[in-house]
Tab-separated table of C-alpha atoms and ligand atoms in Angstrom:
chain	number	residue	atom	x	y	z
X	1	MET	CA	24.548	44.308	35.404
X	2	ALA	CA	21.388	43.031	37.069
X	3	THR	CA	19.382	45.663	35.232
X	4	GLN	CA	20.962	44.632	31.965
X	5	THR	CA	19.966	40.992	32.536
X	6	GLU	CA	16.418	42.084	33.261
X	7	GLN	CA	16.278	44.171	30.126
X	8	SER	CA	17.502	41.295	27.973
X	9	LYS	CA	14.803	38.902	29.240
X	10	TYR	CA	13.169	39.278	25.828
X	11	GLY	CA	15.280	39.024	22.699
X	12	PRO	CA	13.931	39.818	19.229
X	13	LEU	CA	10.809	37.925	18.139
X	14	ARG	CA	12.208	34.971	16.200
X	15	SER	CA	10.633	33.109	13.306
X	16	LEU	CA	11.173	29.673	11.786
X	17	LYS	CA	10.182	28.421	8.340
X	18	LEU	CA	8.428	25.049	8.551
X	19	THR	CA	8.020	23.130	5.267
X	20	GLY	CA	7.580	19.551	4.059
X	21	SER	CA	5.481	16.826	5.671
X	22	PRO	CA	4.012	17.283	9.163
X	23	HIS	CA	6.769	15.043	10.537
X	24	GLU	CA	9.492	17.027	8.735
X	25	ARG	CA	8.082	20.318	10.005
X	26	GLY	CA	8.056	18.932	13.534
X	27	VAL	CA	11.692	17.778	13.316
X	28	THR	CA	12.740	21.241	12.068
X	29	HIS	CA	10.856	22.878	14.960
X	30	GLY	CA	12.288	20.443	17.532
X	31	GLU	CA	15.889	20.785	16.357
X	32	ALA	CA	15.804	24.585	16.141
X	33	PHE	CA	14.225	25.122	19.559
X	34	ALA	CA	15.348	22.075	21.591
X	35	ASP	CA	16.643	24.179	24.508
X	36	GLU	CA	13.602	26.459	24.503
X	37	ILE	CA	11.178	23.518	24.443
X	38	GLU	CA	12.918	21.945	27.423
X	39	LYS	CA	12.809	25.277	29.259
X	40	ASN	CA	9.069	25.675	28.583
X	41	LEU	CA	8.441	22.120	29.809
X	42	GLU	CA	10.284	22.858	33.062
X	43	ILE	CA	8.251	26.058	33.571
X	44	TYR	CA	4.954	24.234	33.010
X	45	LEU	CA	5.838	21.299	35.278
X	46	ASP	CA	6.636	23.829	38.022
X	47	VAL	CA	3.423	25.734	37.453
X	48	PHE	CA	1.236	22.593	37.288
X	49	GLU	CA	2.685	21.482	40.607
X	50	TYR	CA	2.085	24.944	42.079
X	51	LYS	CA	-1.504	24.862	40.818
X	52	GLY	CA	-2.189	21.439	42.310
X	53	THR	CA	-1.030	18.603	40.022
X	54	ASP	CA	2.168	16.642	40.686
X	55	GLU	CA	4.479	15.517	37.898
X	56	GLY	CA	3.350	11.878	37.988
X	57	THR	CA	-0.282	12.846	37.410
X	58	VAL	CA	0.706	15.233	34.600
X	59	TYR	CA	2.559	12.424	32.776
X	60	GLU	CA	-0.412	10.061	33.234
X	61	GLN	CA	-2.612	12.719	31.600
X	62	ALA	CA	-0.097	13.129	28.767
X	63	GLU	CA	-0.139	9.357	28.086
X	64	ALA	CA	-3.914	9.537	27.678
X	65	PHE	CA	-3.693	12.544	25.352
X	66	VAL	CA	-1.240	10.873	22.907
X	67	PRO	CA	-3.824	8.455	21.363
X	68	LEU	CA	-6.612	11.045	21.743
X	69	ILE	CA	-4.714	13.549	19.586
X	70	GLU	CA	-3.854	10.802	17.046
X	71	ASP	CA	-7.587	10.073	16.703
X	72	GLU	CA	-8.562	13.736	16.424
X	73	ASN	CA	-5.899	14.950	13.997
X	74	GLU	CA	-3.311	12.537	12.616
X	75	ALA	CA	-1.181	15.231	10.967
X	76	TYR	CA	-0.987	17.142	14.267
X	77	ALA	CA	0.130	13.947	16.041
X	78	GLU	CA	2.812	13.377	13.367
X	79	GLU	CA	4.091	16.946	13.761
X	80	MET	CA	4.269	16.482	17.567
X	81	GLN	CA	6.219	13.238	17.023
X	82	GLY	CA	8.646	15.198	14.829
X	83	VAL	CA	9.062	17.843	17.547
X	84	ALA	CA	9.868	15.066	20.037
X	85	GLU	CA	12.461	13.499	17.734
X	86	GLY	CA	14.031	16.824	16.788
X	87	SER	CA	14.293	18.053	20.363
X	88	GLY	CA	15.309	14.720	21.920
X	89	LEU	CA	12.346	14.809	24.321
X	90	SER	CA	9.693	12.125	24.736
X	91	ILE	CA	6.291	12.277	23.027
X	92	GLU	CA	4.749	12.654	26.497
X	93	ASP	CA	6.945	15.704	27.189
X	94	VAL	CA	5.793	17.335	23.957
X	95	THR	CA	2.174	16.324	24.566
X	96	ILE	CA	2.201	18.069	27.959
X	97	LEU	CA	2.974	21.350	26.171
X	98	ASN	CA	0.381	20.781	23.440
X	99	ALA	CA	-2.364	19.934	25.946
X	100	ARG	CA	-1.234	22.474	28.514
X	101	TYR	CA	-4.607	24.248	28.740
X	102	GLU	CA	-6.417	21.002	29.407
X	103	VAL	CA	-3.823	19.745	31.917
X	104	MET	CA	-3.869	23.089	33.705
X	105	TYR	CA	-7.658	23.318	34.019
X	106	SER	CA	-7.771	19.786	35.420
X	107	ALA	CA	-5.264	21.012	37.996
X	108	PHE	CA	-7.520	24.010	38.698
X	109	LYS	CA	-10.364	21.597	39.369
X	110	GLN	CA	-8.250	19.715	41.882
X	111	ALA	CA	-7.268	23.004	43.507
X	112	ALA	CA	-10.855	24.300	43.480
X	113	ASP	CA	-10.631	25.221	47.134
X	114	ASP	CA	-7.800	27.571	46.228
X	115	LEU	CA	-9.247	29.480	43.305
X	116	ASP	CA	-6.538	32.128	43.493
X	117	ARG	CA	-4.259	29.752	41.634
X	118	ALA	CA	-6.635	29.242	38.709
X	119	LYS	CA	-5.241	31.784	36.278
X	120	PRO	CA	-4.905	30.879	32.607
X	121	ASP	CA	-3.632	33.266	29.919
X	122	ALA	CA	-5.139	36.720	30.431
X	123	CYS	CA	-4.964	38.931	27.265
X	124	THR	CA	-6.759	41.815	25.562
X	125	ALA	CA	-8.055	41.044	22.041
X	126	TYR	CA	-9.669	43.167	19.330
X	127	GLY	CA	-10.896	43.239	15.765
X	128	VAL	CA	-11.229	46.277	13.485
X	129	ARG	CA	-13.442	45.854	10.416
X	130	ASN	CA	-12.354	47.298	7.074
X	131	SER	CA	-15.197	49.845	7.371
X	132	LEU	CA	-13.522	51.363	10.444
X	133	SER	CA	-9.816	51.218	9.553
X	134	ASP	CA	-8.130	54.204	7.940
X	135	ASP	CA	-6.688	52.138	5.061
X	136	GLY	CA	-9.701	49.880	4.388
X	137	HIS	CA	-7.860	46.804	5.679
X	138	THR	CA	-9.245	44.389	8.281
X	139	TYR	CA	-7.232	44.019	11.492
X	140	VAL	CA	-7.329	41.466	14.310
X	141	GLY	CA	-4.895	41.102	17.194
X	142	GLN	CA	-4.186	41.094	20.881
X	143	ASN	CA	-1.799	41.508	23.754
X	144	TRP	CA	-0.914	38.022	25.033
X	145	ASP	CA	-0.562	38.063	28.828
X	146	TRP	CA	0.989	34.986	30.342
X	147	MET	CA	3.848	33.789	32.530
X	148	PRO	CA	7.071	35.739	32.081
X	149	GLY	CA	9.947	33.689	30.689
X	150	LEU	CA	8.169	31.381	28.246
X	151	GLU	CA	9.952	30.972	24.930
X	152	THR	CA	7.904	31.832	21.850
X	153	PHE	CA	8.472	32.216	18.127
X	154	VAL	CA	6.551	32.877	14.926
X	155	MET	CA	6.008	29.734	12.896
X	156	ASP	CA	6.076	30.406	9.145
X	157	VAL	CA	4.222	27.348	7.870
X	158	GLU	CA	4.276	26.412	4.190
X	159	GLN	CA	2.225	23.273	3.641
X	160	GLU	CA	0.319	21.276	1.013
X	161	ASN	CA	-2.642	20.047	3.077
X	162	GLY	CA	-3.837	23.263	4.682
X	163	ALA	CA	-3.395	27.000	4.353
X	164	ASN	CA	0.051	28.569	4.682
X	165	HIS	CA	0.196	30.766	7.757
X	166	VAL	CA	2.341	32.741	10.184
X	167	ALA	CA	1.475	32.346	13.858
X	168	MET	CA	2.951	32.948	17.275
X	169	THR	CA	3.442	29.761	19.235
X	170	GLU	CA	5.242	28.651	22.370
X	171	ALA	CA	8.312	26.527	21.550
X	172	GLY	CA	7.139	22.899	21.431
X	173	ILE	CA	3.499	23.625	20.567
X	174	VAL	CA	2.408	22.655	17.043
X	175	GLY	CA	-0.719	24.837	16.912
X	176	GLY	CA	-0.084	28.583	16.765
X	177	LYS	CA	-2.493	30.618	18.869
X	178	ILE	CA	-2.266	34.082	17.268
X	179	GLY	CA	-1.914	34.003	13.496
X	180	VAL	CA	-3.093	34.811	9.988
X	181	ASN	CA	-3.288	32.560	6.927
X	182	GLU	CA	-3.177	32.820	3.133
X	183	ALA	CA	-6.997	32.642	2.952
X	184	GLY	CA	-7.152	35.921	4.876
X	185	LEU	CA	-8.348	34.279	8.105
X	186	ALA	CA	-6.882	35.282	11.470
X	187	LEU	CA	-7.114	33.972	15.013
X	188	THR	CA	-6.702	35.343	18.545
X	189	LEU	CA	-7.036	33.558	21.884
X	190	ASN	CA	-7.685	34.741	25.417
X	191	GLY	CA	-8.439	32.949	28.663
X	192	LEU	CA	-11.841	32.540	30.299
X	193	VAL	CA	-12.768	30.620	33.436
X	194	THR	CA	-16.292	29.194	33.848
X	195	GLU	CA	-17.856	26.885	36.398
X	196	HIS	CA	-17.523	23.472	34.673
X	197	ASP	CA	-13.915	23.808	33.490
X	198	GLY	CA	-11.839	20.654	33.804
X	199	GLU	CA	-14.691	18.354	34.836
X	200	ASP	CA	-14.090	16.123	31.822
X	201	PRO	CA	-10.287	16.175	31.479
X	202	PHE	CA	-9.960	14.327	28.156
X	203	ARG	CA	-11.345	16.082	25.106
X	204	LYS	CA	-9.773	17.490	21.931
X	205	PRO	CA	-7.143	20.033	23.063
X	206	TYR	CA	-7.418	23.704	22.153
X	207	HIS	CA	-4.050	23.847	20.416
X	208	VAL	CA	-5.174	21.104	17.992
X	209	ARG	CA	-8.307	23.155	17.239
X	210	LEU	CA	-6.288	26.368	16.825
X	211	ARG	CA	-4.089	24.655	14.246
X	212	GLU	CA	-7.237	23.569	12.392
X	213	VAL	CA	-8.447	27.190	12.397
X	214	LEU	CA	-5.200	28.343	10.791
X	215	ASP	CA	-5.247	25.417	8.330
X	216	ALA	CA	-8.776	26.417	7.217
X	217	GLU	CA	-9.594	27.961	3.830
X	218	ARG	CA	-13.051	29.186	4.882
X	219	MET	CA	-14.506	30.856	7.947
X	220	ASP	CA	-17.143	28.188	8.610
X	221	ALA	CA	-14.467	25.476	8.683
X	222	ALA	CA	-12.455	27.580	11.137
X	223	ILE	CA	-15.497	27.981	13.409
X	224	GLU	CA	-16.319	24.276	13.176
X	225	ALA	CA	-12.888	23.360	14.596
X	226	LEU	CA	-13.817	25.167	17.816
X	227	ILE	CA	-17.498	24.354	18.295
X	228	ALA	CA	-18.186	20.930	16.728
X	229	LYS	CA	-16.912	19.020	19.750
X	230	ASP	CA	-17.136	19.812	23.450
X	231	ARG	CA	-14.067	21.138	25.213
X	232	VAL	CA	-12.219	20.512	28.483
X	233	CYS	CA	-12.173	24.178	29.444
X	234	SER	CA	-13.159	27.720	28.527
X	235	ALA	CA	-11.504	30.227	26.194
X	236	ASN	CA	-12.382	33.171	23.985
X	237	VAL	CA	-11.446	33.193	20.310
X	238	ILE	CA	-11.825	35.883	17.659
X	239	ILE	CA	-11.825	34.685	14.064
X	240	GLY	CA	-11.616	37.407	11.439
X	241	HIS	CA	-11.656	37.364	7.639
X	242	GLU	CA	-10.144	39.878	5.243
X	243	SER	CA	-13.647	40.665	3.916
X	244	GLY	CA	-14.343	42.338	7.270
X	245	GLU	CA	-16.461	39.454	8.602
X	246	MET	CA	-15.613	38.684	12.197
X	247	ILE	CA	-16.922	36.540	15.057
X	248	ASP	CA	-16.037	36.255	18.720
X	249	LEU	CA	-16.608	32.824	20.262
X	250	GLU	CA	-17.000	32.636	24.042
X	251	LEU	CA	-16.443	28.946	24.696
X	252	SER	CA	-17.117	26.984	27.879
X	253	PRO	CA	-16.797	23.181	28.009
X	254	GLU	CA	-20.264	22.559	26.546
X	255	LYS	CA	-21.676	25.968	25.553
X	256	ALA	CA	-20.718	28.656	23.068
X	257	ASN	CA	-21.721	32.314	22.719
X	258	TYR	CA	-21.423	34.163	19.416
X	259	LEU	CA	-20.612	37.876	19.456
X	260	TYR	CA	-20.068	40.225	16.512
X	261	PRO	CA	-18.498	43.667	15.956
X	262	ASP	CA	-20.535	46.693	17.079
X	263	ASP	CA	-22.036	49.225	14.684
X	264	ASP	CA	-18.683	51.036	14.554
X	265	GLY	CA	-17.048	47.855	13.231
X	266	LEU	CA	-15.084	47.184	16.411
X	267	LEU	CA	-14.822	44.057	18.535
X	268	VAL	CA	-12.968	43.912	21.864
X	269	HIS	CA	-12.709	41.070	24.341
X	270	THR	CA	-10.774	40.455	27.545
X	271	ASN	CA	-11.169	37.716	30.183
X	272	HIS	CA	-14.772	37.808	31.328
X	273	VAL	CA	-17.795	36.337	29.581
X	274	GLU	CA	-19.888	39.129	28.013
X	275	ASP	CA	-22.999	37.002	27.476
X	276	THR	CA	-23.622	35.369	30.857
X	277	THR	CA	-27.019	33.859	29.993
X	278	SER	CA	-25.498	30.470	29.269
X	279	MET	CA	-22.317	30.406	31.355
X	280	ASP	CA	-21.102	31.608	34.726
X	281	SER	CA	-18.031	33.845	34.361
X	282	GLN	CA	-15.300	33.400	36.981
X	283	PHE	CA	-12.013	34.935	35.819
X	284	GLU	CA	-12.936	38.507	36.813
X	285	LYS	CA	-12.940	37.376	40.448
X	286	LEU	CA	-9.206	36.708	40.061
X	287	ILE	CA	-8.282	39.578	37.722
X	288	PRO	CA	-10.950	42.297	38.075
X	289	ASP	CA	-8.918	44.484	35.674
X	290	THR	CA	-10.488	42.505	32.811
X	291	LEU	CA	-13.691	44.501	33.431
X	292	CYS	CA	-11.822	47.760	32.744
X	293	ARG	CA	-9.508	46.679	29.919
X	294	ALA	CA	-12.284	45.934	27.401
X	295	PRO	CA	-14.148	49.270	27.591
X	296	ARG	CA	-10.817	51.085	27.913
X	297	LEU	CA	-9.524	49.590	24.656
X	298	ARG	CA	-12.810	50.378	22.917
X	299	ARG	CA	-12.566	54.004	24.052
X	300	LEU	CA	-8.876	54.335	23.163
X	301	LEU	CA	-9.548	53.116	19.636
X	302	THR	CA	-12.668	55.119	18.843
X	303	GLU	CA	-12.907	58.254	20.975
X	304	GLY	CA	-12.335	61.445	19.036
X	305	THR	CA	-11.729	59.750	15.699
X	306	ASP	CA	-13.755	58.236	12.861
X	307	THR	CA	-11.123	55.769	11.730
X	308	VAL	CA	-8.519	53.485	13.300
X	309	GLY	CA	-4.981	53.118	11.969
X	310	GLU	CA	-2.076	50.845	12.806
X	311	ALA	CA	-0.462	53.586	14.910
X	312	ASP	CA	-3.680	53.992	16.918
X	313	ILE	CA	-3.732	50.241	17.647
X	314	LYS	CA	-0.081	50.286	18.740
X	315	GLY	CA	-0.743	53.237	21.030
X	316	ALA	CA	-3.759	51.533	22.608
X	317	LEU	CA	-1.855	48.288	23.180
X	318	ARG	CA	0.815	50.241	25.108
X	319	ASP	CA	-1.767	51.704	27.498
X	320	HIS	CA	-0.882	51.631	31.211
X	321	PHE	CA	-4.177	52.538	32.892
X	322	GLY	CA	-4.274	50.460	36.096
X	323	HIS	CA	-0.571	49.557	35.817
X	324	PRO	CA	0.718	46.880	36.360
X	325	ASN	CA	-2.642	45.176	35.638
X	326	SER	CA	-3.077	47.207	32.444
X	327	ILE	CA	-3.679	46.491	28.756
X	328	CYS	CA	0.136	46.503	28.487
X	329	ARG	CA	0.555	44.241	31.482
X	330	HIS	CA	3.545	43.998	33.805
X	331	PRO	CA	4.308	41.528	36.612
X	332	ASN	CA	2.493	42.400	39.830
X	333	GLU	CA	5.051	42.093	42.620
X	334	ASP	CA	2.228	41.401	45.103
X	335	ASP	CA	1.435	38.075	43.391
X	336	PRO	CA	3.400	34.855	44.030
X	337	GLU	CA	6.088	34.397	41.367
X	338	LEU	CA	4.335	31.515	39.595
X	339	ASP	CA	1.108	33.504	39.432
X	340	ARG	CA	2.432	36.654	37.765
X	341	LEU	CA	1.222	37.711	34.358
X	342	GLU	CA	2.985	39.886	31.813
X	343	THR	CA	2.342	40.901	28.215
X	344	GLY	CA	4.687	38.395	26.575
X	345	GLY	CA	3.849	39.639	23.103
X	346	SER	CA	1.685	42.199	21.317
X	347	PHE	CA	0.157	41.394	17.928
X	348	ILE	CA	-1.459	43.228	15.027
X	349	MET	CA	-2.562	41.187	12.036
X	350	ASP	CA	-3.459	42.850	8.738
X	351	LEU	CA	-5.769	40.297	7.132
X	352	THR	CA	-5.922	42.155	3.833
X	353	GLU	CA	-2.153	42.008	3.335
X	354	LYS	CA	-1.760	38.727	5.287
X	355	ARG	CA	0.972	40.003	7.536
X	356	LEU	CA	1.568	39.784	11.247
X	357	LEU	CA	3.282	42.433	13.368
X	358	GLY	CA	4.509	41.117	16.692
X	359	THR	CA	6.672	41.959	19.690
X	360	ASN	CA	8.505	39.688	22.088
X	361	GLY	CA	7.707	41.225	25.464
X	362	PRO	CA	5.559	44.220	26.471
X	363	PRO	CA	4.992	46.643	23.570
X	364	CYS	CA	5.937	49.668	25.708
X	365	GLU	CA	9.511	48.319	25.750
X	366	HIS	CA	9.802	46.295	22.542
X	367	GLY	CA	9.216	47.173	18.891
X	368	TYR	CA	7.090	45.275	16.372
X	369	THR	CA	8.620	42.944	13.791
X	370	GLU	CA	6.733	42.137	10.587
X	371	PHE	CA	6.129	38.649	9.156
X	372	GLN	CA	4.418	37.839	5.853
X	373	VAL	CA	2.433	34.683	5.016
X	374	SER	CA	4.128	32.627	2.264
X	375	SER	CA	2.120	32.678	-0.961
V	1	LIG	ZN1	3.998	48.343	29.384
């Protein structure tokens, strides 16, 4: 029976249609996933404490982020308020989830003498230009490596003020982090750690910016959401467009690097900074496997073939070189429980057809489900 429980840790990848005003969408989200949101909050409060920040400090940070998010993006704040009302949690509870990167990196700063605990989302991301794919479509996606047990779903957003999109999010978070929209724009996110993370703890949160990327009708507007204002912490984002245009943004609190696909039309990125002229990369000291996953994925996708198809991408995302710290990542039993990483979902987005294929759990054990952007 124990084995059965383990196997059922991941159910099917769920989706939820979100329509109406931002507040109405939030209420729908909160009501549908009230239990999951509460579970995610409990996981994060445990992990923040483990990484160096007690619950009282976390709630003080959340109180400061409520007006900050209202100033930055009123619609986002209204949707968070709806999530709070629908789930029966407080606005501070919901804000903790929506600013969880920023809260966590501030905790890292406080635990700077114990860098082993400073692990954000890991992940292996890629982009395949239409010139390289076997069907002429543009693809962007990733494996999302994070704490086992978090509850996620695909938000199917139909809205008037912003592009319709489908995106994976954690229950309680308004901004999807891996998604594609009706304008043919797609987004991936993976963690970076650089030297000045968390020094200024109160700036526009990443999840607000990610929502703005998916709301965008044009690529420059999507890029602006990430680079116009300084950030609390580091992250790597790929933004792709159905035309085949693609950019990788390596973001530290106050610097940004811009990378583009290689001559083959391929872009890969893991958890170390590729262009270290402007920022000092730290995450590879904690997860050296990042240095192998990027070239490995590049090789798996291009060696011995002139084109890349959906089946090739799926095969590469199931790769176990270096297991358990592989592209398809599994919990490392040597790590403390609250520091384990696992591929919680694997994603392939076809920008040309505006569809997202996703798994709930590692792709070696779970099949892909397809979601289409509402037109
Ligand atoms: Zn696996």
